[in-house]
CSV table of C-alpha atoms in Angstrom, one decimal:
chain,number,residue,atom,x,y,z
A,13,MET,CA,76.7,66.9,98.7
A,14,THR,CA,79.4,69.7,98.8
A,15,LYS,CA,82.2,69.6,101.2
A,16,VAL,CA,83.5,72.5,103.3
A,17,LEU,CA,87.2,73.3,103.6
A,18,LEU,CA,88.7,74.7,106.8
A,19,ASN,CA,91.5,77.1,107.2
A,20,ASP,CA,93.3,77.4,110.6
A,21,LEU,CA,94.3,80.9,111.7
A,22,THR,CA,95.7,80.1,115.2
A,23,VAL,CA,99.3,81.3,114.8
A,24,ARG,CA,98.4,84.4,112.9
A,25,ASP,CA,94.9,85.8,113.7
A,26,GLY,CA,94.2,83.8,116.9
A,27,ASN,CA,97.7,84.8,118.1
A,28,GLN,CA,97.1,88.4,117.1
A,29,SER,CA,93.6,88.6,118.6
A,30,LEU,CA,94.3,87.0,122.0
A,31,LEU,CA,98.0,87.5,122.5
A,32,ALA,CA,98.6,90.7,120.7
A,33,THR,CA,100.8,88.6,118.4
A,34,ARG,CA,103.3,87.9,121.1
A,35,MET,CA,103.4,84.1,120.7
A,36,GLU,CA,107.1,83.0,120.8
A,37,LYS,CA,108.6,81.5,117.7
A,38,GLU,CA,109.2,78.1,119.3
A,39,ASP,CA,105.5,77.9,120.2
A,40,VAL,CA,104.5,78.9,116.7
A,41,ILE,CA,106.7,76.1,115.2
A,42,LYS,CA,105.3,73.6,117.7
A,43,LEU,CA,101.7,74.5,116.8
A,44,VAL,CA,102.3,74.6,113.1
A,45,THR,CA,103.9,71.1,113.2
A,46,ALA,CA,100.8,69.7,115.0
A,47,LEU,CA,98.2,71.6,112.9
A,48,ASP,CA,99.9,70.6,109.7
A,49,LYS,CA,98.8,67.0,110.3
A,50,VAL,CA,95.1,67.7,110.8
A,51,GLY,CA,94.1,68.1,107.2
A,52,TYR,CA,93.3,71.8,106.9
A,53,ASN,CA,93.0,73.5,103.5
A,54,ALA,CA,95.6,76.1,104.6
A,55,LEU,CA,97.3,77.5,107.7
A,56,GLU,CA,97.4,81.2,108.0
A,57,VAL,CA,100.8,81.9,109.5
A,58,TRP,CA,102.2,85.2,108.4
A,59,GLY,CA,101.4,88.8,107.4
A,60,GLY,CA,99.1,91.0,109.3
A,61,ALA,CA,100.9,92.2,112.4
A,62,THR,CA,103.3,89.2,112.6
A,63,PHE,CA,105.9,91.0,110.6
A,64,ASP,CA,105.8,94.2,112.7
A,65,THR,CA,105.8,92.5,116.1
A,66,ALA,CA,108.5,90.0,115.2
A,67,LEU,CA,110.8,93.0,114.7
A,68,ARG,CA,109.4,95.3,117.3
A,69,PHE,CA,108.8,93.0,120.3
A,70,LEU,CA,110.3,89.5,119.6
A,71,GLY,CA,113.6,90.6,118.2
A,72,GLU,CA,113.3,88.0,115.4
A,73,SER,CA,113.6,88.1,111.6
A,74,PRO,CA,110.1,87.6,110.2
A,75,TRP,CA,111.7,86.0,107.1
A,76,GLU,CA,113.5,83.4,109.2
A,77,ILE,CA,110.3,82.6,111.1
A,78,LEU,CA,108.5,82.0,107.8
A,79,ARG,CA,111.3,79.7,106.6
A,80,GLU,CA,111.1,77.7,109.8
A,81,ILE,CA,107.3,77.5,109.5
A,82,ARG,CA,107.6,76.2,106.0
A,83,LYS,CA,109.9,73.4,107.1
A,84,ALA,CA,107.5,72.5,109.9
A,85,ALA,CA,104.4,72.4,107.5
A,86,LYS,CA,105.2,69.5,105.2
A,87,ASN,CA,101.6,68.8,104.2
A,88,THR,CA,99.5,72.0,104.2
A,89,LYS,CA,99.5,75.2,102.1
A,90,LEU,CA,100.5,78.3,104.0
A,91,SER,CA,98.7,81.6,103.7
A,92,MET,CA,99.4,85.2,104.7
A,93,LEU,CA,97.5,88.5,104.9
A,94,LEU,CA,98.7,91.4,102.8
A,95,ARG,CA,97.4,95.0,102.9
A,96,GLY,CA,97.7,95.7,99.2
A,97,GLN,CA,99.9,98.7,98.5
A,98,ASN,CA,100.5,99.0,102.3
A,99,LEU,CA,102.1,95.5,102.4
A,100,VAL,CA,102.4,94.8,106.1
A,101,GLY,CA,103.1,98.4,107.1
A,102,TYR,CA,100.9,101.4,107.7
A,103,ARG,CA,101.4,103.5,104.5
A,104,HIS,CA,101.7,103.0,100.8
A,105,TYR,CA,104.9,101.6,99.3
A,106,ASP,CA,106.3,101.8,95.8
A,107,ASN,CA,105.8,99.0,93.3
A,108,ASP,CA,109.4,97.9,93.3
A,109,THR,CA,109.1,97.3,97.1
A,110,LEU,CA,105.8,95.6,96.7
A,111,GLU,CA,107.0,93.2,94.0
A,112,ARG,CA,110.2,92.3,95.9
A,113,PHE,CA,108.1,91.6,99.1
A,114,ILE,CA,105.7,89.4,97.3
A,115,ARG,CA,108.4,87.5,95.5
A,116,LEU,CA,110.3,86.9,98.7
A,117,ALA,CA,107.2,85.8,100.6
A,118,ILE,CA,106.3,83.2,97.9
A,119,SER,CA,109.9,82.0,97.5
A,120,ASN,CA,110.1,81.5,101.3
A,121,GLY,CA,107.0,79.3,101.4
A,122,ILE,CA,103.8,81.2,101.2
A,123,ASP,CA,101.2,79.6,98.8
A,124,ILE,CA,98.2,81.8,99.3
A,125,ILE,CA,98.2,85.6,99.7
A,126,ARG,CA,95.0,87.1,100.9
A,127,VAL,CA,95.1,90.7,99.8
A,128,PHE,CA,92.8,93.5,100.9
A,129,ASP,CA,92.6,97.3,101.0
A,130,ALA,CA,91.3,99.2,104.0
A,131,LEU,CA,89.1,101.4,101.9
A,132,ASN,CA,88.1,98.7,99.4
A,133,ASP,CA,89.8,100.8,96.8
A,134,MET,CA,90.7,98.4,94.0
A,135,ASN,CA,93.4,100.7,92.8
A,136,ASN,CA,95.3,99.7,95.9
A,137,ILE,CA,95.3,96.0,95.3
A,138,GLU,CA,95.6,95.7,91.5
A,139,ASN,CA,99.4,95.7,91.6
A,140,SER,CA,99.5,93.1,94.4
A,141,VAL,CA,97.2,90.8,92.3
A,142,LYS,CA,99.5,91.2,89.3
A,143,PHE,CA,102.7,90.3,91.3
A,144,ILE,CA,101.1,87.4,93.2
A,145,LYS,CA,100.1,85.9,89.9
A,146,LYS,CA,103.5,86.6,88.3
A,147,TYR,CA,105.3,84.6,91.0
A,148,GLY,CA,102.8,81.7,91.0
A,149,GLY,CA,100.9,82.4,94.2
A,150,HIS,CA,97.2,81.8,94.8
A,151,CYS,CA,95.6,85.3,94.9
A,152,GLN,CA,92.7,85.5,97.3
A,153,CYS,CA,91.1,89.0,97.2
A,154,ALA,CA,89.3,90.0,100.3
A,155,ILE,CA,86.3,92.3,100.8
A,156,SER,CA,86.7,94.4,103.9
A,157,TYR,CA,83.2,93.9,105.3
A,158,THR,CA,81.6,96.8,107.2
A,159,THR,CA,78.2,98.5,107.5
A,160,SER,CA,77.3,102.0,106.7
A,161,PRO,CA,74.8,103.8,104.5
A,162,VAL,CA,77.1,103.2,101.5
A,163,HIS,CA,78.2,99.6,102.3
A,164,THR,CA,75.3,97.6,100.8
A,165,GLU,CA,75.2,94.1,99.4
A,166,GLU,CA,75.2,95.6,95.9
A,167,TYR,CA,78.4,97.5,96.8
A,168,PHE,CA,80.2,94.3,97.9
A,169,VAL,CA,79.0,92.4,94.8
A,170,LYS,CA,80.3,95.1,92.6
A,171,LEU,CA,83.7,94.9,94.4
A,172,ALA,CA,83.7,91.1,93.9
A,173,ARG,CA,83.1,91.5,90.1
A,174,LYS,CA,86.2,93.8,89.9
A,175,MET,CA,88.2,91.2,91.8
A,176,VAL,CA,87.2,88.4,89.4
A,177,ASP,CA,88.1,90.6,86.5
A,178,MET,CA,91.5,91.3,88.0
A,179,GLY,CA,92.2,87.6,88.2
A,180,ALA,CA,91.4,86.6,91.8
A,181,ASP,CA,91.7,82.8,92.4
A,182,SER,CA,89.3,83.1,95.3
A,183,ILE,CA,87.4,85.7,97.3
A,184,CYS,CA,87.2,86.2,101.0
A,185,ILE,CA,84.4,87.9,102.9
A,186,LYS,CA,86.6,89.5,105.5
A,187,ASP,CA,84.4,90.4,108.5
A,188,MET,CA,87.3,91.6,110.7
A,189,ALA,CA,85.0,93.0,113.5
A,190,GLY,CA,82.6,90.1,113.6
A,191,ILE,CA,79.6,92.3,112.8
A,192,ILE,CA,78.0,90.5,109.8
A,193,LEU,CA,74.5,89.1,110.7
A,194,PRO,CA,73.6,85.6,109.9
A,195,ASP,CA,71.0,86.3,107.1
A,196,ALA,CA,73.3,89.0,105.7
A,197,ALA,CA,76.1,86.3,105.4
A,198,TYR,CA,73.7,83.9,103.7
A,199,SER,CA,72.5,86.5,101.3
A,200,LEU,CA,76.0,87.8,100.4
A,201,VAL,CA,77.4,84.3,99.9
A,202,LYS,CA,74.5,83.5,97.6
A,203,ALA,CA,75.0,86.7,95.7
A,204,LEU,CA,78.8,86.0,95.2
A,205,LYS,CA,78.2,82.4,94.2
A,206,ALA,CA,75.8,83.7,91.6
A,207,ILE,CA,78.4,85.8,89.8
A,208,THR,CA,81.5,83.6,90.0
A,209,ASP,CA,82.6,79.9,90.2
A,210,ILE,CA,85.8,80.7,92.2
A,211,PRO,CA,85.8,79.6,95.9
A,212,ILE,CA,84.3,81.9,98.5
A,213,ASN,CA,85.9,82.0,101.9
A,214,MET,CA,84.1,83.2,105.0
A,215,HIS,CA,86.1,85.0,107.7
A,216,SER,CA,84.4,86.4,110.8
A,217,HIS,CA,85.5,87.1,114.4
A,218,THR,CA,83.5,85.9,117.3
A,219,THR,CA,83.6,89.1,119.2
A,220,ALA,CA,79.8,89.8,119.1
A,221,GLY,CA,78.9,86.1,119.7
A,222,LEU,CA,77.3,85.7,116.2
A,223,THR,CA,79.7,83.6,114.4
A,224,ASN,CA,78.2,80.1,115.1
A,225,LEU,CA,75.0,81.3,113.3
A,226,VAL,CA,76.9,83.2,110.6
A,227,MET,CA,78.9,80.2,109.6
A,228,LEU,CA,75.9,77.9,109.7
A,229,ARG,CA,74.0,80.2,107.3
A,230,ALA,CA,77.1,80.7,105.1
A,231,MET,CA,77.4,76.9,104.8
A,232,GLU,CA,73.8,76.7,103.9
A,233,ALA,CA,74.4,79.3,101.2
A,234,GLY,CA,77.2,77.2,99.7
A,235,VAL,CA,80.4,78.8,101.1
A,236,ASP,CA,83.5,76.9,100.1
A,237,ILE,CA,86.0,77.7,102.9
A,238,ILE,CA,85.6,78.7,106.5
A,239,ASP,CA,88.3,80.3,108.8
A,240,THR,CA,88.7,78.7,112.2
A,241,ALA,CA,91.1,78.5,115.1
A,242,ILE,CA,92.0,75.5,117.3
A,243,SER,CA,89.6,75.8,120.3
A,244,PRO,CA,92.1,77.0,123.1
A,245,PHE,CA,92.8,80.0,120.8
A,246,SER,CA,89.2,80.5,119.6
A,247,GLY,CA,86.3,82.6,120.8
A,248,GLY,CA,86.0,86.3,121.9
A,249,THR,CA,88.0,88.5,119.6
A,250,SER,CA,89.4,85.5,117.8
A,251,HIS,CA,87.6,83.0,115.5
A,252,ILE,CA,85.2,80.1,115.8
A,253,ALA,CA,86.7,76.8,116.9
A,254,THR,CA,87.6,74.2,114.4
A,255,GLU,CA,85.9,71.6,116.5
A,256,THR,CA,82.6,73.5,116.5
A,257,ILE,CA,82.6,73.9,112.8
A,258,ILE,CA,83.3,70.3,112.2
A,259,GLU,CA,80.3,69.2,114.3
A,260,THR,CA,78.1,71.9,112.7
A,261,ALA,CA,79.1,71.0,109.2
A,262,GLN,CA,78.5,67.3,109.7
A,263,ASP,CA,75.1,68.0,111.3
A,264,ILE,CA,73.9,69.6,108.0
A,265,ASP,CA,75.6,67.0,105.8
A,266,LYS,CA,78.6,69.1,104.7
A,267,PRO,CA,81.5,66.7,104.8
A,268,VAL,CA,84.8,67.9,106.3
A,269,GLN,CA,88.0,65.9,105.7
A,270,TYR,CA,90.2,65.9,108.8
A,271,ASP,CA,92.2,63.5,111.0
A,272,GLU,CA,90.5,63.3,114.3
A,273,ASP,CA,93.5,61.8,116.2
A,274,GLU,CA,95.8,64.6,114.9
A,275,LEU,CA,93.2,67.2,115.8
A,276,ASP,CA,93.1,65.8,119.4
A,277,LYS,CA,96.9,66.0,119.6
A,278,ALA,CA,96.9,69.6,118.3
A,279,TYR,CA,94.2,70.5,120.9
A,280,ASP,CA,96.3,69.1,123.7
A,281,LEU,CA,99.3,71.1,122.6
A,282,ALA,CA,97.3,74.3,122.1
A,283,ASP,CA,95.7,73.9,125.5
A,284,SER,CA,99.0,73.6,127.2
A,285,LEU,CA,100.3,76.7,125.4
A,286,ALA,CA,97.2,78.7,126.2
A,287,GLN,CA,97.7,77.9,129.8
A,288,LYS,CA,101.3,79.0,129.6
A,289,TYR,CA,100.3,82.4,128.2
A,290,ILE,CA,97.4,82.7,130.7
A,291,ASP,CA,99.9,82.1,133.6
A,292,SER,CA,102.2,84.7,132.2
A,293,GLY,CA,99.4,87.3,131.9
A,294,GLN,CA,99.9,87.7,128.1
A,295,TYR,CA,96.6,85.9,127.2
A,296,GLU,CA,94.1,88.7,127.2
A,297,THR,CA,91.2,86.8,128.9
A,298,ARG,CA,89.0,89.8,128.9
A,299,ALA,CA,89.1,89.6,125.1
A,300,LEU,CA,87.2,86.3,125.4
A,301,MET,CA,84.1,88.1,126.6
A,302,VAL,CA,81.2,88.3,124.2
A,303,ASN,CA,80.6,92.0,123.4
A,304,PRO,CA,77.4,92.6,121.3
A,305,LYS,CA,78.1,96.4,121.4
A,306,ILE,CA,80.8,95.6,118.8
A,307,LEU,CA,77.9,95.6,116.3
A,308,HIS,CA,77.8,99.4,116.9
A,309,TYR,CA,81.5,100.0,117.6
A,310,GLU,CA,82.7,97.7,114.7
A,311,VAL,CA,86.1,97.4,116.4
A,312,PRO,CA,88.2,94.5,114.9
A,313,GLY,CA,89.3,91.7,117.3
A,314,GLY,CA,93.0,92.5,117.3
A,315,MET,CA,92.4,96.2,117.7
A,316,LEU,CA,90.2,95.6,120.7
A,317,SER,CA,92.7,93.4,122.5
A,318,ASN,CA,95.6,95.8,121.8
A,319,LEU,CA,93.5,98.8,122.7
A,320,MET,CA,92.7,97.3,126.1
A,321,SER,CA,96.3,96.3,126.7
A,322,GLN,CA,97.6,99.8,125.8
A,323,LEU,CA,95.0,101.6,127.9
A,324,GLN,CA,95.8,99.3,130.8
A,325,ASP,CA,99.6,100.1,130.4
A,326,GLN,CA,98.8,103.8,130.5
A,327,LYS,CA,96.5,103.4,133.6
A,328,MET,CA,93.6,104.7,131.5
A,329,PHE,CA,91.6,101.5,131.3
A,330,ASP,CA,88.6,103.4,132.8
A,331,LYS,CA,88.5,105.3,129.5
A,332,LEU,CA,87.8,102.2,127.4
A,333,THR,CA,84.0,102.6,127.1
A,334,GLU,CA,84.4,106.3,126.2
A,335,VAL,CA,87.0,105.5,123.6
A,336,LEU,CA,84.8,102.7,122.1
A,337,ARG,CA,81.9,105.1,121.8
A,338,GLU,CA,84.1,107.7,120.1
A,339,ILE,CA,85.4,105.3,117.5
A,340,PRO,CA,82.2,105.2,115.4
A,341,ARG,CA,81.9,109.0,115.6
A,342,VAL,CA,85.4,109.4,114.2
A,343,ARG,CA,84.6,106.8,111.5
A,344,LYS,CA,81.5,108.7,110.4
A,345,ASP,CA,83.5,112.0,110.3
A,346,MET,CA,86.1,110.3,108.1
A,347,GLY,CA,83.6,109.0,105.5
A,348,TYR,CA,82.9,105.6,107.0
A,349,PRO,CA,86.2,103.8,106.2
A,350,PRO,CA,86.1,100.1,107.1
A,351,LEU,CA,87.9,99.6,110.5
A,352,VAL,CA,90.8,97.5,109.3
A,353,THR,CA,94.6,98.2,109.2
A,354,PRO,CA,95.8,100.9,108.7
A,355,LEU,CA,92.5,102.8,109.0
A,356,SER,CA,91.4,101.0,112.2
A,357,GLN,CA,94.7,102.1,113.8
A,358,MET,CA,94.3,105.6,112.6
A,359,VAL,CA,90.6,106.0,113.6
A,360,GLY,CA,91.3,104.2,117.0
A,361,THR,CA,94.3,106.5,117.7
A,362,GLN,CA,92.2,109.6,116.9
A,363,ALA,CA,89.4,108.4,119.2
A,364,VAL,CA,91.9,107.9,122.0
A,365,LEU,CA,93.3,111.4,121.5
A,366,ASN,CA,89.9,112.9,121.3
A,367,VAL,CA,89.0,111.4,124.7
A,368,ILE,CA,92.2,112.0,126.6
A,369,SER,CA,92.6,115.6,125.3
A,370,GLY,CA,89.0,116.5,126.2
A,371,GLU,CA,88.5,118.2,122.8
A,372,ARG,CA,87.7,116.4,119.5
A,373,TYR,CA,90.5,116.8,117.0
A,374,LYS,CA,92.6,119.0,119.2
A,375,MET,CA,95.5,116.6,118.6
A,376,VAL,CA,95.6,114.9,115.2
A,377,PRO,CA,98.2,112.3,114.0
A,378,ASN,CA,99.9,113.0,110.7
A,379,GLU,CA,98.4,109.9,109.2
A,380,ILE,CA,94.9,111.3,109.6
A,381,LYS,CA,96.0,114.5,107.7
A,382,VAL,CA,97.5,112.3,105.0
A,383,TYR,CA,94.2,110.4,104.8
A,384,LEU,CA,92.2,113.6,104.5
A,385,ARG,CA,94.4,114.7,101.6
A,386,GLY,CA,93.6,111.5,99.7
A,387,GLY,CA,96.8,109.8,100.6
A,388,TYR,CA,95.3,106.4,101.3
A,389,GLY,CA,92.8,106.3,98.4
A,390,ARG,CA,89.2,107.1,97.7
A,391,PHE,CA,86.8,107.8,100.7
A,392,PRO,CA,83.8,105.4,100.8
A,393,SER,CA,81.6,108.4,101.6
A,394,PRO,CA,82.3,112.2,101.8
A,395,VAL,CA,84.3,113.4,104.8
A,396,ASP,CA,82.6,115.8,107.3
A,397,PRO,CA,83.6,119.2,105.9
A,398,GLN,CA,83.8,120.9,109.3
A,399,VAL,CA,86.1,118.2,110.6
A,400,ARG,CA,88.3,118.5,107.5
A,401,GLU,CA,88.5,122.3,107.9
A,402,LYS,CA,89.4,122.0,111.6
A,403,ILE,CA,92.2,119.7,110.8
A,404,LEU,CA,93.5,121.0,107.5
A,405,GLY,CA,92.3,124.6,107.6
A,406,ASP,CA,91.5,126.1,104.2
A,407,GLU,CA,93.8,123.6,102.3
A,408,LEU,CA,92.2,122.6,99.1
A,409,GLU,CA,90.6,119.2,98.8
A,410,GLY,CA,93.2,116.7,97.7
A,411,LYS,CA,92.7,114.1,95.0
A,412,PRO,CA,93.2,110.4,95.7
A,413,HIS,CA,96.9,109.5,95.6
A,414,SER,CA,98.6,108.1,92.5
A,415,ILE,CA,100.7,105.0,93.2
A,416,SER,CA,102.8,105.7,90.1
A,417,ASP,CA,104.1,108.8,91.9
A,418,LEU,CA,105.8,106.6,94.5
A,419,LYS,CA,109.5,106.2,93.5
A,420,PRO,CA,111.6,103.1,94.1
A,421,VAL,CA,113.6,103.4,97.4
A,422,PHE,CA,115.4,100.1,97.5
A,423,ASP,CA,118.9,101.2,96.5
A,424,GLU,CA,118.9,104.2,98.9
A,425,ALA,CA,117.5,102.0,101.7
A,426,LYS,CA,120.1,99.3,101.1
A,427,LYS,CA,123.0,101.8,101.4
A,428,GLU,CA,121.5,103.3,104.6
A,429,MET,CA,121.0,99.9,106.2
A,430,SER,CA,124.4,98.6,105.1
A,431,ASP,CA,126.1,101.6,106.6
A,432,LYS,CA,124.3,101.1,109.9
A,433,LEU,CA,125.1,97.4,110.0
A,434,GLY,CA,128.7,97.7,108.8
A,435,ARG,CA,128.1,95.1,106.1
A,436,GLU,CA,126.1,94.6,103.0
A,437,ALA,CA,122.5,94.2,103.9
A,438,SER,CA,120.5,91.4,102.3
A,439,GLU,CA,117.4,92.0,100.2
A,440,GLU,CA,115.2,90.7,103.0
A,441,GLU,CA,116.9,93.0,105.5
A,442,VAL,CA,116.4,95.9,103.2
A,443,ILE,CA,112.7,95.2,102.7
A,444,SER,CA,112.3,95.0,106.5
A,445,TYR,CA,114.2,98.3,106.8
A,446,ILE,CA,111.9,100.0,104.3
A,447,LEU,CA,108.8,98.8,106.2
A,448,PHE,CA,110.1,99.4,109.8
A,449,PRO,CA,113.4,101.2,109.7
A,450,GLN,CA,113.8,101.6,113.5
A,451,PHE,CA,113.0,98.0,114.4
A,452,ALA,CA,114.7,96.3,111.5
A,453,VAL,CA,118.0,97.7,112.6
A,454,LEU,CA,117.2,97.0,116.2
A,455,GLU,CA,116.5,93.3,115.5
A,456,ASN,CA,119.9,93.0,113.7
A,457,GLU,CA,121.8,94.8,116.4
A,458,THR,CA,120.3,93.8,119.7
A,459,GLY,CA,117.1,91.8,119.5
A,460,ASN,CA,115.6,93.9,122.3
A,461,GLU,CA,112.4,95.7,122.4
A,462,SER,CA,112.5,99.5,121.9
A,463,GLU,CA,112.1,101.6,124.9
A,464,GLY,CA,110.8,104.7,123.1
A,465,PRO,CA,107.7,106.7,124.1
A,466,VAL,CA,104.5,104.8,124.3
A,467,GLU,CA,102.3,105.2,121.2
A,468,PHE,CA,98.7,104.2,120.7
A,469,THR,CA,99.5,102.1,117.8
A,470,MET,CA,97.0,99.2,117.7
A,471,TYR,CA,98.8,96.4,115.8
A,472,ILE,CA,95.9,95.0,114.0
A,473,GLU,CA,95.7,93.7,110.8
A,474,ARG,CA,92.8,91.9,110.7
């Protein structure tokens, strides 16, 4: 009889999916303190959009938040989400910056780093794997799951073999949009278990209403770890409830080790905090609605909630369905990239611009142009040549980027930030500045949210 381990994603992915990552630091610490006593395999607490929004909206140092979380979690491993060479930003960074970030994350308390690439381009994660292993972290490589003519089970198994060869300690099936079907989950878990003995972790959002069946079939196939969220922050664009998985696992004789009393206490706290954010209007209750059309749109949970929020702010919520329909069209034009940060942000933004301008690709963000030049890696499938020509003209096809061409920027960034602060900037502050220069300085100077022009930047990370 094989047991099932549970991860809790409440303060990272649940927070990101339902609160647009706006949970206050004090509430994060309270939840971590309670969840730490339940008996989870790991708590996902950092990475993804948490770094960006801590600086941009909360006026907090993400490094200090991590240290406080580490102090609060005395019993449980901490995990984070890393976008490979993108780190927690939206473009590629040099290897010196990558190594410094990973070293600081591990030294400040992260045990497990889940690393993925938006294009499933293994060139974009190999350096992360090397540095995670160098500094003693557990490296979990994640498959960005999606569907398209090229994204077959054979494709994903081939990726997993490369991850094992790179030195992955575990592999995550990262279904960021909640689109994997139950039998597909069963088959893929079986296929991965057949090629490796390292643990397989199942991650799937509940947006389409499939996840109860998906996790049941994954457990039947022998999955080792399942991602969950405490029930007040579960469902909709978030994840399956811990309580639901425990009952399901026990029903099929899959033991789960947990402390029932501590889970009850964590539920009570989470329930009160959920009510607080509902009352304040920050809890996006519409994001709790099951949306089977996501099987076609393939929009990740955090992207959907942020997209709704930003369209609402711009008084264009009536355009939501039109934008959702445009997203898969843009994705096809771009060669079927998985919709995960930063590609989900880019495709989503392009879809919004196509809709509001009334003409497809009349307005194009620079990031899309960089993508079409090969700046983010290898396309999963060829890009539509007519779309490429409309955007780039007769510019020659670019070859995939070379990470080795990215030069170290730390020393220059340190001087710039130190000049702005009027004192010597710390290594953590410099890394924050490299990733988010406007907001890193803002956090140090004022702690207030920027009042710049509104951008359709869907802080997702899934």
